[in-house]
Amino acid sequence: AWISRNNIELCHILQRCTRKNRGYAMSDKFYVSYNTVHKLIKGLAKKIEEEGFDPDVIVAIGSGGFIPARIIKTFINRPIYAVGISYYGIDHKHRTHPTKIQWIDEVQEQLRGKKVLLIDEVDDTRATLAYCVGELLSYKPEEIAVLVLHNKKKKKDVEFPPEIKRYYPALEIDDLWIKYPWDAEDIDEHTRKEKEMLEELNGKKEN
């Protein structure tokens, strides 16, 4: 019960940044610490368990999905397969569609008839997630569920196919610039900025 209440409190605080008249000092940057990532993933693992979804494998989209996938493995102990999807080629030019840069060895054998939990850090335009879902569906898994830390409340470039019936976003937020801890050059400063952001949001709530 404590886990659930703790997660609800965290979500209430963080979701305050989705109000149109935010005005907090961090502008449109939304800082997320490792502690917060861990708590959000722990809450999602509990929800998945309560819904009775028991995946056979975890597929992490690199690089943002790697750490969330490893954390959820603590609670849902399944093999992790890593895939890499990119909009950029070796010439570093932006492409109009995502392409595979890393894929699962013997993927058909690993995924056919299996229940797959696909993980990325954010559902932004949805192009990368939808592309990966389409590729994985071609290997005939029993089911694919999608898990993300954050779903940005914006128009998506593409919708999920009807085969996707389970979708697990930890938080629904506005189209903010999310600053994840694995991209930080100074992790202490990053964590401090999240603390300042949450304190400011809490201050607004109390006022």
Short mmCIF file of C-alpha atoms in Angstrom, two decimals:
data_model
loop_
_atom_site.label_atom_id
_atom_site.label_comp_id
_atom_site.label_asym_id
_atom_site.label_seq_id
_atom_site.Cartn_x
_atom_site.Cartn_y
_atom_site.Cartn_z
CA ALA A 1 0.00 0.00 0.00
CA TRP A 2 2.88 2.41 0.80
CA ILE A 3 4.32 1.92 -2.67
CA SER A 4 1.01 2.86 -4.27
CA ARG A 5 0.45 5.96 -2.09
CA ASN A 6 4.03 7.10 -2.61
CA ASN A 7 3.70 6.84 -6.36
CA ILE A 8 0.38 8.68 -6.39
CA GLU A 9 1.90 11.54 -4.39
CA LEU A 10 4.88 11.72 -6.76
CA CYS A 11 2.60 11.74 -9.80
CA HIS A 12 0.44 14.51 -8.34
CA ILE A 13 3.49 16.70 -7.76
CA LEU A 14 5.02 16.08 -11.17
CA GLN A 15 1.79 16.50 -13.09
CA ARG A 16 1.46 20.05 -11.78
CA CYS A 17 3.92 21.04 -14.51
CA THR A 18 1.27 20.24 -17.13
CA ARG A 19 -0.84 23.27 -16.21
CA LYS A 20 -0.81 25.95 -18.87
CA ASN A 21 0.21 28.74 -16.48
CA ARG A 22 3.19 26.93 -14.96
CA GLY A 23 5.67 29.81 -14.72
CA TYR A 24 8.24 27.91 -12.67
CA ALA A 25 11.92 28.82 -12.83
CA MET A 26 13.05 25.86 -14.90
CA SER A 27 10.98 27.18 -17.86
CA ASP A 28 9.97 24.25 -20.05
CA LYS A 29 12.70 21.89 -18.83
CA PHE A 30 11.37 18.96 -16.85
CA TYR A 31 14.06 17.34 -14.70
CA VAL A 32 13.85 13.67 -13.78
CA SER A 33 16.27 12.08 -11.30
CA TYR A 34 17.32 8.44 -11.02
CA ASN A 35 15.28 8.16 -7.80
CA THR A 36 12.18 9.37 -9.62
CA VAL A 37 12.76 6.97 -12.52
CA HIS A 38 13.07 4.08 -10.06
CA LYS A 39 9.84 5.01 -8.25
CA LEU A 40 7.90 5.42 -11.49
CA ILE A 41 9.11 2.07 -12.84
CA LYS A 42 8.36 0.35 -9.53
CA GLY A 43 4.81 1.68 -9.70
CA LEU A 44 4.38 0.46 -13.28
CA ALA A 45 5.72 -2.99 -12.36
CA LYS A 46 3.07 -3.20 -9.65
CA LYS A 47 0.35 -2.15 -12.10
CA ILE A 48 1.48 -4.74 -14.66
CA GLU A 49 1.41 -7.42 -11.99
CA GLU A 50 -2.05 -6.37 -10.80
CA GLU A 51 -3.38 -6.52 -14.37
CA GLY A 52 -2.06 -10.04 -14.77
CA PHE A 53 0.27 -9.33 -17.68
CA ASP A 54 3.22 -11.71 -17.42
CA PRO A 55 5.75 -10.97 -20.18
CA ASP A 56 8.18 -13.59 -21.41
CA VAL A 57 10.78 -11.06 -22.58
CA ILE A 58 11.61 -7.38 -22.24
CA VAL A 59 12.70 -5.41 -25.31
CA ALA A 60 14.47 -2.11 -24.59
CA ILE A 61 14.74 0.61 -27.23
CA GLY A 62 18.15 2.25 -27.03
CA SER A 63 19.34 4.21 -25.58
CA GLY A 64 16.60 5.77 -23.46
CA GLY A 65 14.88 2.49 -22.70
CA PHE A 66 17.96 0.68 -21.39
CA ILE A 67 17.97 1.89 -17.78
CA PRO A 68 14.17 1.69 -17.28
CA ALA A 69 14.30 -1.87 -18.66
CA ARG A 70 17.05 -2.86 -16.23
CA ILE A 71 15.13 -1.36 -13.30
CA ILE A 72 11.91 -3.18 -14.16
CA LYS A 73 13.88 -6.44 -14.40
CA THR A 74 14.34 -6.16 -10.63
CA PHE A 75 10.57 -6.57 -10.26
CA ILE A 76 9.77 -8.56 -13.42
CA ASN A 77 12.75 -10.86 -13.89
CA ARG A 78 12.75 -11.60 -17.60
CA PRO A 79 15.46 -11.60 -20.30
CA ILE A 80 16.20 -8.18 -21.81
CA TYR A 81 16.84 -7.74 -25.53
CA ALA A 82 18.17 -4.43 -26.81
CA VAL A 83 17.27 -2.77 -30.09
CA GLY A 84 18.55 0.45 -31.59
CA ILE A 85 16.36 2.73 -33.69
CA SER A 86 17.63 5.98 -35.20
CA TYR A 87 16.61 8.83 -37.48
CA TYR A 88 20.27 9.42 -38.32
CA GLY A 89 22.55 7.53 -40.69
CA ILE A 90 26.31 7.13 -40.52
CA ASP A 91 26.54 10.51 -42.28
CA HIS A 92 24.67 12.04 -39.29
CA LYS A 93 21.95 13.35 -41.63
CA HIS A 94 18.36 13.28 -40.39
CA ARG A 95 16.13 10.82 -42.23
CA THR A 96 12.39 11.05 -42.78
CA HIS A 97 11.75 7.71 -41.07
CA PRO A 98 13.44 5.62 -38.35
CA THR A 99 15.68 2.69 -39.24
CA LYS A 100 17.17 -0.23 -37.33
CA ILE A 101 20.78 0.20 -36.24
CA GLN A 102 20.84 -2.69 -33.75
CA TRP A 103 18.51 -5.67 -33.63
CA ILE A 104 17.90 -8.93 -31.80
CA ASP A 105 19.93 -11.96 -32.87
CA GLU A 106 17.72 -14.84 -34.03
CA VAL A 107 14.77 -12.57 -33.34
CA GLN A 108 12.11 -14.85 -34.77
CA GLU A 109 13.09 -17.69 -32.43
CA GLN A 110 13.21 -15.32 -29.45
CA LEU A 111 9.84 -13.63 -30.02
CA ARG A 112 7.49 -15.99 -31.85
CA GLY A 113 4.56 -16.82 -29.58
CA LYS A 114 6.00 -14.76 -26.71
CA LYS A 115 4.52 -11.95 -24.64
CA VAL A 116 6.76 -8.90 -25.10
CA LEU A 117 7.14 -5.84 -22.89
CA LEU A 118 8.54 -3.04 -25.07
CA ILE A 119 10.18 -0.17 -23.16
CA ASP A 120 11.29 3.34 -24.09
CA GLU A 121 11.73 6.48 -22.00
CA VAL A 122 9.22 8.74 -23.76
CA ASP A 123 6.30 8.61 -26.17
CA ASP A 124 6.87 11.85 -28.08
CA THR A 125 5.81 11.75 -31.74
CA ARG A 126 5.37 7.97 -31.40
CA ALA A 127 7.22 7.37 -34.68
CA THR A 128 10.03 5.34 -33.12
CA LEU A 129 7.75 3.29 -30.89
CA ALA A 130 5.28 2.54 -33.68
CA TYR A 131 8.10 1.58 -36.06
CA CYS A 132 9.54 -0.81 -33.50
CA VAL A 133 6.11 -2.29 -32.76
CA GLY A 134 5.56 -2.93 -36.46
CA GLU A 135 8.91 -4.68 -36.81
CA LEU A 136 8.31 -6.84 -33.74
CA LEU A 137 4.79 -7.82 -34.84
CA SER A 138 6.26 -9.31 -38.01
CA TYR A 139 7.83 -12.02 -35.82
CA LYS A 140 4.40 -13.18 -34.57
CA PRO A 141 4.61 -12.61 -30.81
CA GLU A 142 1.59 -13.55 -28.74
CA GLU A 143 1.25 -9.97 -27.44
CA ILE A 144 3.18 -6.71 -27.20
CA ALA A 145 2.68 -4.27 -24.33
CA VAL A 146 4.28 -0.82 -24.42
CA LEU A 147 5.77 0.91 -21.36
CA VAL A 148 7.14 4.47 -21.21
CA LEU A 149 8.14 6.80 -18.40
CA HIS A 150 6.43 9.79 -20.01
CA ASN A 151 3.72 10.25 -22.61
CA LYS A 152 3.68 13.75 -24.07
CA LYS A 153 0.13 15.00 -24.54
CA LYS A 154 0.46 16.04 -28.16
CA LYS A 155 -0.70 14.93 -31.56
CA LYS A 156 1.17 11.80 -32.59
CA ASP A 157 2.62 11.22 -36.04
CA VAL A 158 1.20 7.70 -36.04
CA GLU A 159 -1.13 5.57 -33.92
CA PHE A 160 -0.37 2.14 -32.52
CA PRO A 161 -1.82 -0.80 -34.48
CA PRO A 162 -4.89 -2.51 -32.96
CA GLU A 163 -2.69 -5.35 -31.69
CA ILE A 164 -1.43 -3.03 -28.94
CA LYS A 165 -3.97 -3.37 -26.16
CA ARG A 166 -1.75 -2.65 -23.16
CA TYR A 167 -0.09 0.75 -22.84
CA TYR A 168 1.68 1.78 -19.64
CA PRO A 169 2.79 5.43 -19.34
CA ALA A 170 4.00 6.40 -15.88
CA LEU A 171 3.16 10.08 -16.38
CA GLU A 172 1.17 12.10 -18.90
CA ILE A 173 2.79 15.52 -19.38
CA ASP A 174 2.73 18.50 -21.73
CA ASP A 175 5.24 18.83 -24.54
CA LEU A 176 8.16 19.78 -22.29
CA TRP A 177 11.89 19.23 -22.73
CA ILE A 178 12.48 16.23 -20.49
CA LYS A 179 15.94 16.12 -18.91
CA TYR A 180 16.73 12.51 -18.07
CA PRO A 181 19.53 11.66 -15.63
CA TRP A 182 21.45 9.47 -18.09
CA ASP A 183 21.99 12.55 -20.28
CA ALA A 184 23.37 14.67 -17.42
CA GLU A 185 27.01 15.72 -17.40
CA ASP A 186 26.83 16.65 -13.70
CA ILE A 187 24.48 14.26 -11.91
CA ASP A 188 24.56 16.20 -8.62
CA GLU A 189 23.51 19.40 -10.36
CA HIS A 190 20.82 17.53 -12.29
CA THR A 191 19.38 16.02 -9.11
CA ARG A 192 19.49 19.43 -7.42
CA LYS A 193 17.55 20.99 -10.28
CA GLU A 194 14.83 18.36 -9.99
CA LYS A 195 14.63 19.05 -6.24
CA GLU A 196 14.32 22.80 -6.86
CA MET A 197 11.62 22.21 -9.49
CA LEU A 198 9.60 19.99 -7.15
CA GLU A 199 9.99 22.43 -4.25
CA GLU A 200 8.73 25.27 -6.45
CA LEU A 201 5.78 23.21 -7.62
CA ASN A 202 5.00 22.25 -4.02
CA GLY A 203 5.20 25.90 -3.03
CA LYS A 204 2.66 26.83 -5.69
CA LYS A 205 0.40 24.05 -4.43
CA GLU A 206 0.58 25.29 -0.83
CA ASN A 207 -0.14 28.87 -1.92
#
